[in-house]
Amino acid sequence: MKHRYLPMTSQDEKEMLEAIGIESIDELFADIPEKVRFKGEYKIKPAKSESSLTKELAALAAKNADSNRFASFLGAGVYDHYKPIIVDHVISRSEFYTAYTPYQPEISQGELQAIFEFQTMISELTGMDIANSSMYDGGTALAEAGMLAAGHTRRKKILVSRAVHPESRDVVRTYALGQSIEVEEIPLKDGHTDLEALKNMIDDNVAAVMVQYPNFFGQVENLKELEPIIHEAGALFAVSANPLSLGALTAPGKLGADITVGDAQPFGIAEAFGGPHCGYFAVTKKLMRKVPGRLVGETVDEDGRRGFVLTLQAREQHIRRDKATSNICSNQALNALAASVAMTALGKVGTKEMAVQNITKTHYMKQQLKGAGFELPFSGAHFNEIVVKVNAPIKELNDGLLAKGIIGGYDLGRSYDELDGHMLVCVTEQRTKEEIDAFVQELTAKVQEVGATHA
Amino acid sequence: MHKDNQPLIFEMTKEGRIGYSLPDLDVPEIDLAELFPEELVRDEAADLPEVSELDIMRHYTALSKRNHGVDSGFYPLGSCTMKYNPKINESVARFPGFANIHPLQDESTVQGAMELLFDLQEHLKEITGMDEVTLQPAAGAHGEWTGLMMIRAYHESRGDMKRTKVIVPDSAHGTNPASATVAGFETVTVKSNEQGLVDLEDLKRVVGEDTAALMLTNPNTLGLFEEQILEMAAIIHEVGGKLYYDGANLNAVMSKARPGDMGFDVVHLNLHKTFTGPHGGGGPGSGPVGVKKDLIPYLPKPVLVKTEQGLTFDYNRPESIGRVKPFYGNFGINVRAYTYIRSMGPDGLKAVTEYAVLNANYMMRKLQPHFDLPYDRHCKHEFVLSGRRQKKLGVRTLDMAKRLLDFGYHPPTIYFPLNVEEGMMIEPTETESKETLDAFIDAMIQIAKEVEENPEIVQDAPHTTVIKRLDETQAARKPVLRYTKPE
């Protein structure tokens, strides 16, 4: 068997067998009982050469409608943003991507320092004391926040706003099931978490209240008004925040959040059909020793030189085993690096400018939709997304838009019965005025056409 | 590696410098104060760096030079399968049609991506011998928890509510007991016997009506094949429990033995290990889970299915454990794993396992005269040495690991599994040449000699790295987890 990844020659094989003192490789597998031994070869596709496989997979990729070729107005948790080109050049350095968890700090200072910088940037943006080195994604990070809160407060109920991403709520429920934690949903009012309902639901059995900022509908929840209701009941305040929005919006840490989580995908990470993205997890100092996942800390070496190490590992599975605060082991380190590079490139000024651009362009879209006669059910200001009442099957509209080079919005009827016939439209800084105008024009035309068909 | 400290990016910042190029704002400007309540408009900018593009590139290039990856040199980190990460994988994952597609696009516009996922599932089914596979879990531990949640749902669906315990060998990965706890189970430990295998008598002692599952790695973390796997499967199945396969060590048995044929009911794989993910400095990974027929109803939502109209995600799964992750798993890693499998083919995967096992046995026999080998029999893809002999001379395994850094190697996994004193777990993988193995063997032998003749050089190691050993106690006692600007 000759293969470019396998350096073994027949001469090597002969010498190695001799050194071991056996005749054939098969002898090394003689301890596998006859009954379970697999004979022959897997019935899978034969190997392909590099060029031929590249060609085949390029053709498969080309079958998909990507956001390079189409103007995308789809968000709902995953965004087509400006990715500084430098990001891919940094994460393509194989000293980073072919390493594993930095257990040997003397030869892993690069990764450790990069993660320490990531932790710092996330702390800065969220206004929290401490951030960890990453989680799988925003949804599982929120679920872990629920488990942390239940453990910390010794309470067994979580209240989740219905304005939290529907898929994140689903993930929270699955994790809660494992821990026998009860999950209740806080209803909506005008596209926001209903404060009056929350006041009625909350009691001293509640471990955490979870909201999203900005929420699934692009509305900015007023964390300042939520905070006293939650803390008066002794519950933890968990906020799932889009970190880009924090370039322009007040940090959750400044508004009383105990745990802030989210996904750093808006910072330089590809949409990639939903993953891998990059969850983050940030807390106040008092929760530091309960954080899931890896933490990098600063220290000194024998000569007093500054260095970085994995620290507070007594929380983690490889030390604490069944008493660990979480089972997470591998995380999203390379994507945390990507997000760090993007946050560095955007920097203090660019992060704010990009956040403001998103608000400004979304506002422009809102004005254009209103001008075209669309009903926009929610009254608040928006970040990235707007809910539009179209009164037509979203799929048909999106099929029509696609023919015009546009990827349309999300069908809210998939997750909210009361919002059937509503589209969640997303605008990022990537969308030009021309594209937004074209979207409104095509949507208007298509709604009329579909309406006529159905009438 | 050069020795100058690399400043933090925050220490390089200078007001007025930028490193970005945003699109022009081509719509009318607005005043945020008019849109949002005053308390929600950020009044102090997040203190992120202000640096030029070249500054950024030089900073991260300098950091990369202070980092050791598989491309830098040999990385025999046991249980992690640090094999070569093929470059075609990186190119394919970056095709716009894979990298720049949205998970909520209409299914008709992403059939290419769905075809890849479906075909990957088919390949993994054949490789593991399982009936169905989900690609949702993001990493191995996530897969373990997903699998255990399915086992829990299976028992509960039968009204069998008393199965509260998961049995885990004393040599198991730490994630096994941790995942069991997160899934709501209590962990029970089963002992290893003198051969380094699960002690069947002890297993018989701990199983019972309350057993939900036994989690096993096979070959186990000592690199030894659990020969009595069928007997173990019988013991667990007899009492109504399920058998769980931790796939971290699948590289040892491809085309030789399939978990599905060994009696396992649930399997997770680590695509970033066996199938060249890559490891990314700690992730992202991908941890697909395969199951036997009776567990299919409990698979996480959505399930990718083939219909006459094409591929579709099926959400109508009333018995599903629910969602374990937003969207469909770490697609980008799944693309890389698929590319790898298609590059190898059936004969390639078989050779992978054969050479991985040959390399490990060769190293083990070459090193055996110089170190203690607690379990003297053919190993699979990895083996565990003990530093007992060296410890008696005042040199610990940690010291020898640090000394290896001076030779340009990443050390083996140390102090694991827990049932070997001063353990060193060595996994060479199949992508390393005999010359590389020989050079590493020579370094290990030299270190063993140094321990006898000049122990200080080992005890004081490393001598050539950018920093010396770090004060981990200080890091944990007075945690500094972020940079703070000096006043």
Coordinates of N, CA and C in Angstrom, one line a residue, chain B residues 128-132 150 242 259-267 290-297:
Chain B
T128 N -17.9 1.7 11.5 CA -18.2 1.4 12.9 C -19.1 0.1 13.1
G129 N -19.8 -0.2 12.0 CA -20.7 -1.4 12.1 C -22.0 -1.0 12.8
M130 N -22.3 0.3 12.8 CA -23.6 0.7 13.5 C -24.7 0.9 12.5
D131 N -25.9 1.0 13.0 CA -27.1 1.1 12.0 C -27.4 2.6 11.6
E132 N -27.1 3.5 12.5 CA -27.4 4.9 12.1 C -26.3 5.8 12.8
M150 N -29.2 9.3 25.1 CA -30.0 8.4 24.3 C -30.3 7.1 25.1
K242 N -26.7 -1.1 28.5 CA -26.1 -0.9 27.2 C -24.6 -0.7 27.2
P259 N -16.8 -1.8 16.3 CA -17.5 -1.7 17.6 C -18.9 -2.4 17.5
G260 N -19.5 -2.2 16.3 CA -20.8 -2.8 16.1 C -20.8 -4.3 16.2
D261 N -19.7 -4.9 15.8 CA -19.6 -6.4 15.8 C -19.1 -6.9 17.2
M262 N -18.6 -5.9 18.0 CA -18.1 -6.3 19.3 C -19.2 -6.3 20.4
G263 N -20.4 -5.9 19.9 CA -21.5 -5.8 20.9 C -21.9 -4.4 21.4
F264 N -21.2 -3.4 20.9 CA -21.5 -2.1 21.4 C -22.8 -1.6 20.8
D265 N -23.6 -0.8 21.7 CA -24.9 -0.3 21.3 C -24.7 1.2 20.8
V266 N -23.8 1.9 21.4 CA -23.6 3.3 21.1 C -22.1 3.5 20.9
V267 N -21.7 4.3 19.9 CA -20.3 4.6 19.6 C -20.1 6.1 19.4
G290 N -22.8 6.9 16.7 CA -23.4 5.8 15.9 C -24.2 5.0 16.9
V291 N -25.4 4.4 16.5 CA -26.2 3.6 17.3 C -26.7 2.4 16.6
K292 N -27.1 1.4 17.4 CA -27.8 0.2 16.9 C -29.3 0.6 16.8
K293 N -30.0 -0.3 16.1 CA -31.4 -0.1 15.7 C -32.3 0.4 16.8
D294 N -32.2 -0.3 18.0 CA -33.2 0.0 19.0 C -33.0 1.4 19.6
L295 N -31.9 2.1 19.3 CA -31.7 3.4 19.8 C -32.0 4.5 18.8
I296 N -32.2 4.1 17.6 CA -32.5 5.1 16.5 C -33.6 6.2 16.8
P297 N -34.7 5.7 17.5 CA -35.7 6.7 17.7 C -35.3 7.9 18.6

